């Protein structure tokens, strides 16, 4: 009886499983059978039929309840068996899918790598956008009630919200806005030297008021945050709270770190606390340590009037709303405070605009982030292209498998099952692509963080839970999405004709579907290439901006002497000694000491020309002044275009002479020779300063400014009293400036061994933050563009080659009827070129529409730059020709006799 | 005769599996098989046996099919699966070890 049971059992199961009523009926039948047998047995033992029946029922259990329990158990059994059966089905389906994929490794690799690139690009960008725009600031409690304070004034008729405010503004808001439970202020993170001498390096320090850390709602992970009296005027206490990242990296994550000291700038700070993981305050930029605001101000300004002046704008101010108070109430109060203070003439109409730190708009003003957000949008295009590619490959595959599918249909496999199978295949491909995408994210994300967005605080891996979830979601959606087209095709009712027809196929409906997919690919690739072209052009333009200074060949050295106790003459003497020491280094062509550091600091002084009432001005502002010694123009490579630069003779005679920029000469003395003109500075008592030369315009601050610079140079010994800082410029004869950093630092430090860290760096690094958005855009657009181009090219090749293979018969007929090989080539290549031209046309239209999002991020290139558009057309057409060349040759070589016999 | 004992829930499953070792049986045969060997010492509601059978079926320790009795009546026959056999072996060993241990402890002089 047990022989052959499984098949029969299975069949019984299926019957029972299909129908709940049937299952109940069978349970009842089983119960009745049992009661009947029991009754028979009892009668055989001598009971009367009635007694036996009653006894049987008693032994069975109280009937309605017992039956209900049995039915429930039967239902559970059926449910569970059904589940097991389905699971088995899925497993079978997956095994089948994997077998199929292993059989065509080329196809699988093409699909998985396409998806990996597309999904990976998106997940990478998601990880970055998520961190800087979407995710709430780490550790901040109830961020919606924390508001940044901005003062809105009108400039040239346009309202402008300024968030860099003065210290007195902070105390005003803190004391007079009762709608705030707490008000805190902070300076943006800035670099300070850490340690002394050879082991010295740089840390990113953020000066904050104790209330700033308190109002975040975060608690120190170890130790404590600051107490209010640690931020006392004028110089605060020497205490520091380190971030978790710094604690792990620099202090080994040891609890012993508390109580240890850090030499930051010229001061020694004691570590009193460690911030919780990922905590960077109310902003996203990387930070290593928090110090009291007054201590930070002292490091930066010395004992100046930073706490009382309303003219220094250096603080970000935040308030946390008191319970039950609204932002509107706080705004009204703060506006009243602003107007009462009347720091500026037009403040009677100024207003305060509060903005929640929970809204992402705060970070979008950063050009890095705007480029990253743009790139996130662009990565979606890459994914779309990848999807088109994969859908096309799947479609080709489905067409190739028509016979197999038709056979399976005739063998009685349901259409639903078939569609499920095809979807399972694309889903498996999607999941494999998603897994491979994680590798892309790991490499790409890490690279982007390090090279292109190094300014932001990144802790932890680039693949975190949220990125993982995002990747999984995209992989599933893409898996189902790309599978739909071929699945619908395969389930089309005319498929069974395939058996009779054979596999030949013209360019019918499926051909159109594939052409459409190709068209979409070509269109999107064109859009991406336009973007890439525009950004590369911008970067090239920025790089080519004639700064007037050889930034690539100069090093700058500064030393933070704020707390050294040096008097100004001692500082000047130290720099003079540093300069002569550096000059003695072999291979140094020139060295010079100046006051203003281009791209970092600028100075302006009251300035009059006899007989001129209003001085002309330019967009860049000015005129700006720098005080420099003899070697300055030679060291920085600033050309003297007229007259002469400073000389030793001037030093010997202490001559009051100056050099002006070309723009200044042109605007201030139009049509006249500036040489020999006399200029008077603020104190009338001094003799006038005579112009001896005109220098080429040298950029002062923004790389992307117009290049019209109003600037003049006086001799270092005549520097106005407020121009206290000094910078040493060094120009090596040759070689990479980077290689000279260490020798120059050693030389500088040998002059004054006990002093703090000497900051020596190639001048080019001062430009990096300004160049970064263009670099980021150009690099990422170029990568995305290359990926898009490769995908589009491979897709085009695949479809054309496939089409040629399918049309061998047709080509044979044509050749037999007298077509020449060149006609055949034209036929094949023409198809690829037609699709590409259509895609280009659509793509250029789309790019023209989309360029307005990109335009503000470009430099020196219009969104409709003909050079870029021309290049894009050439490149895409080139790819189309290359992709169709091989299939065209194959088609031209078709032997009509063989082709016609083949079927 | 002492009063009959209520059957512990897990025990019933093992008894059912044991009943099916020799040959497939329908529900009533299993009941009768256990009753014959319990000599009236076990008290068992018949419906509980069916719930146990369905439970075992869901765990795929037994499988069932409709068959015909000697008297030509339709009945649902249960048989052990390979998993059921293995489960029975393991449970039996555990049960015996448990019973020996408890008996040994209870059998010690106070």
mmCIF file of C-alpha atoms in Angstrom, chain A residues 116-272:
data_model
loop_
_atom_site.group_PDB
_atom_site.id
_atom_site.type_symbol
_atom_site.label_atom_id
_atom_site.label_comp_id
_atom_site.label_asym_id
_atom_site.label_seq_id
_atom_site.Cartn_x
_atom_site.Cartn_y
_atom_site.Cartn_z
ATOM 1 C CA UNK A 116 25.491 47.827 -10.783
ATOM 2 C CA UNK A 117 26.666 51.068 -12.392
ATOM 3 C CA UNK A 118 23.192 52.566 -12.545
ATOM 4 C CA UNK A 119 22.097 51.562 -9.062
ATOM 5 C CA UNK A 120 25.555 52.217 -7.625
ATOM 6 C CA UNK A 121 25.641 55.770 -8.958
ATOM 7 C CA UNK A 122 22.278 56.464 -7.378
ATOM 8 C CA UNK A 123 23.075 54.833 -4.070
ATOM 9 C CA UNK A 124 26.363 56.739 -3.853
ATOM 10 C CA UNK A 125 24.664 60.042 -4.451
ATOM 11 C CA UNK A 126 21.841 59.075 -2.108
ATOM 12 C CA UNK A 127 24.389 58.365 0.632
ATOM 13 C CA UNK A 128 25.863 61.818 0.250
ATOM 14 C CA UNK A 129 22.612 63.724 -0.124
ATOM 15 C CA UNK A 130 21.135 61.750 2.736
ATOM 16 C CA UNK A 131 23.996 62.702 5.005
ATOM 17 C CA UNK A 132 24.093 66.407 4.217
ATOM 18 C CA UNK A 133 20.509 67.241 3.303
ATOM 19 C CA UNK A 134 18.000 64.644 4.412
ATOM 20 C CA UNK A 135 19.237 63.286 7.680
ATOM 21 C CA UNK A 136 18.625 65.378 10.766
ATOM 22 C CA UNK A 137 21.740 66.679 12.456
ATOM 23 C CA UNK A 138 23.115 63.953 14.649
ATOM 24 C CA UNK A 139 22.389 64.297 18.344
ATOM 25 C CA UNK A 140 20.223 67.403 18.072
ATOM 26 C CA UNK A 141 17.021 67.011 20.069
ATOM 27 C CA UNK A 142 13.805 68.331 18.474
ATOM 28 C CA UNK A 143 15.662 70.197 15.685
ATOM 29 C CA UNK A 144 12.422 71.751 14.387
ATOM 30 C CA UNK A 145 12.458 74.134 17.380
ATOM 31 C CA UNK A 146 16.043 75.249 16.806
ATOM 32 C CA UNK A 147 16.180 78.289 14.527
ATOM 33 C CA UNK A 148 19.048 80.070 12.859
ATOM 34 C CA UNK A 149 18.874 83.857 13.113
ATOM 35 C CA UNK A 150 19.328 85.855 9.919
ATOM 36 C CA UNK A 151 19.135 89.619 9.518
ATOM 37 C CA UNK A 152 17.424 90.720 6.325
ATOM 38 C CA UNK A 153 18.452 94.026 4.783
ATOM 39 C CA UNK A 154 18.061 95.396 1.316
ATOM 40 C CA UNK A 155 21.055 95.641 -0.974
ATOM 41 C CA UNK A 156 20.424 97.369 -4.263
ATOM 42 C CA UNK A 157 16.697 96.808 -3.798
ATOM 43 C CA UNK A 158 17.111 93.064 -3.221
ATOM 44 C CA UNK A 159 16.447 91.649 0.270
ATOM 45 C CA UNK A 160 19.476 89.748 1.489
ATOM 46 C CA UNK A 161 19.513 87.432 4.493
ATOM 47 C CA UNK A 162 22.742 87.614 6.363
ATOM 48 C CA UNK A 163 23.578 84.947 8.922
ATOM 49 C CA UNK A 164 27.080 86.147 9.796
ATOM 50 C CA UNK A 165 26.464 88.411 12.780
ATOM 51 C CA UNK A 166 28.399 90.301 15.426
ATOM 52 C CA UNK A 167 28.995 89.408 19.066
ATOM 53 C CA UNK A 168 26.871 92.278 20.456
ATOM 54 C CA UNK A 169 24.024 91.013 18.243
ATOM 55 C CA UNK A 170 24.374 87.659 20.013
ATOM 56 C CA UNK A 171 24.109 89.205 23.482
ATOM 57 C CA UNK A 172 21.142 91.337 22.343
ATOM 58 C CA UNK A 173 19.165 88.340 21.111
ATOM 59 C CA UNK A 174 20.154 86.270 24.107
ATOM 60 C CA UNK A 175 18.975 88.853 26.602
ATOM 61 C CA UNK A 176 15.960 90.405 24.925
ATOM 62 C CA UNK A 177 14.126 87.649 23.043
ATOM 63 C CA UNK A 178 12.060 85.868 25.668
ATOM 64 C CA UNK A 179 10.529 83.531 23.079
ATOM 65 C CA UNK A 180 13.892 81.757 23.005
ATOM 66 C CA UNK A 181 14.663 79.391 25.854
ATOM 67 C CA UNK A 182 18.321 79.597 24.870
ATOM 68 C CA UNK A 183 20.453 81.445 22.338
ATOM 69 C CA UNK A 184 23.883 80.217 21.260
ATOM 70 C CA UNK A 185 26.568 81.452 18.903
ATOM 71 C CA UNK A 186 29.372 79.736 17.045
ATOM 72 C CA UNK A 187 32.057 80.488 14.554
ATOM 73 C CA UNK A 188 32.416 78.204 11.527
ATOM 74 C CA UNK A 189 35.001 75.455 12.031
ATOM 75 C CA UNK A 190 38.468 76.774 11.204
ATOM 76 C CA UNK A 191 41.923 75.321 11.060
ATOM 77 C CA UNK A 192 44.274 75.816 13.970
ATOM 78 C CA UNK A 193 47.664 74.325 14.620
ATOM 79 C CA UNK A 194 47.811 71.455 17.095
ATOM 80 C CA UNK A 195 50.992 70.721 19.007
ATOM 81 C CA UNK A 196 54.408 72.269 18.648
ATOM 82 C CA UNK A 197 57.451 71.776 16.465
ATOM 83 C CA UNK A 198 57.901 68.675 14.350
ATOM 84 C CA UNK A 199 54.788 66.827 15.582
ATOM 85 C CA UNK A 200 52.540 69.779 14.926
ATOM 86 C CA UNK A 201 49.553 69.379 12.618
ATOM 87 C CA UNK A 202 46.208 70.991 11.973
ATOM 88 C CA UNK A 203 42.854 70.536 13.657
ATOM 89 C CA UNK A 204 39.451 71.910 12.781
ATOM 90 C CA UNK A 205 38.304 73.888 15.759
ATOM 91 C CA UNK A 206 34.869 75.343 16.278
ATOM 92 C CA UNK A 207 34.551 78.163 18.844
ATOM 93 C CA UNK A 208 31.102 77.993 20.474
ATOM 94 C CA UNK A 209 29.279 79.548 23.379
ATOM 95 C CA UNK A 210 28.348 77.083 26.157
ATOM 96 C CA UNK A 211 24.691 77.822 25.355
ATOM 97 C CA UNK A 212 25.272 76.623 21.756
ATOM 98 C CA UNK A 213 26.153 73.103 22.869
ATOM 99 C CA UNK A 214 23.482 73.176 25.560
ATOM 100 C CA UNK A 215 20.651 74.155 23.203
ATOM 101 C CA UNK A 216 21.341 71.219 20.871
ATOM 102 C CA UNK A 217 19.967 69.006 23.628
ATOM 103 C CA UNK A 218 22.919 66.633 23.190
ATOM 104 C CA UNK A 219 24.888 65.382 26.164
ATOM 105 C CA UNK A 220 28.611 64.735 26.292
ATOM 106 C CA UNK A 221 29.314 61.037 25.707
ATOM 107 C CA UNK A 222 32.154 61.328 28.187
ATOM 108 C CA UNK A 223 32.901 64.118 30.644
ATOM 109 C CA UNK A 224 30.884 67.291 30.092
ATOM 110 C CA UNK A 225 30.226 70.289 27.847
ATOM 111 C CA UNK A 226 31.185 73.852 28.856
ATOM 112 C CA UNK A 227 29.827 75.791 31.822
ATOM 113 C CA UNK A 228 28.746 79.427 31.233
ATOM 114 C CA UNK A 229 31.638 80.859 33.260
ATOM 115 C CA UNK A 230 34.178 79.049 31.046
ATOM 116 C CA UNK A 231 33.229 81.461 28.249
ATOM 117 C CA UNK A 232 33.962 84.608 30.267
ATOM 118 C CA UNK A 233 35.358 87.720 28.613
ATOM 119 C CA UNK A 234 37.935 88.535 27.476
ATOM 120 C CA UNK A 235 39.694 85.235 26.844
ATOM 121 C CA UNK A 236 37.635 82.381 28.309
ATOM 122 C CA UNK A 237 38.945 79.200 29.920
ATOM 123 C CA UNK A 238 41.378 76.825 28.289
ATOM 124 C CA UNK A 239 38.990 73.887 28.027
ATOM 125 C CA UNK A 240 38.119 71.816 24.989
ATOM 126 C CA UNK A 241 35.410 69.297 24.056
ATOM 127 C CA UNK A 242 36.625 66.920 21.343
ATOM 128 C CA UNK A 243 34.366 65.226 18.801
ATOM 129 C CA UNK A 244 33.954 61.490 18.837
ATOM 130 C CA UNK A 245 35.846 61.174 15.537
ATOM 131 C CA UNK A 246 38.872 63.078 16.855
ATOM 132 C CA UNK A 247 38.744 61.137 20.111
ATOM 133 C CA UNK A 248 38.874 57.850 18.186
ATOM 134 C CA UNK A 249 41.504 58.948 15.663
ATOM 135 C CA UNK A 250 43.870 61.021 17.743
ATOM 136 C CA UNK A 251 43.266 59.841 21.295
ATOM 137 C CA UNK A 252 42.677 56.144 20.708
ATOM 138 C CA UNK A 253 39.134 56.340 22.058
ATOM 139 C CA UNK A 254 40.480 56.049 25.579
ATOM 140 C CA UNK A 255 38.531 57.416 28.569
ATOM 141 C CA UNK A 256 41.912 58.576 29.923
ATOM 142 C CA UNK A 257 41.742 61.389 27.386
ATOM 143 C CA UNK A 258 39.749 63.453 29.884
ATOM 144 C CA UNK A 259 42.110 65.789 31.716
ATOM 145 C CA UNK A 260 44.787 65.558 29.027
ATOM 146 C CA UNK A 261 45.858 68.736 27.248
ATOM 147 C CA UNK A 262 45.937 69.839 23.609
ATOM 148 C CA UNK A 263 48.130 72.705 22.355
ATOM 149 C CA UNK A 264 45.752 74.489 20.018
ATOM 150 C CA UNK A 265 47.182 77.609 18.412
ATOM 151 C CA UNK A 266 49.280 79.289 21.072
ATOM 152 C CA UNK A 267 47.249 78.014 24.012
ATOM 153 C CA UNK A 268 47.123 74.812 26.027
ATOM 154 C CA UNK A 269 43.596 73.449 26.438
ATOM 155 C CA UNK A 270 42.398 70.738 28.818
ATOM 156 C CA UNK A 271 39.993 68.108 27.476
ATOM 157 C CA UNK A 272 36.839 68.178 29.585
#
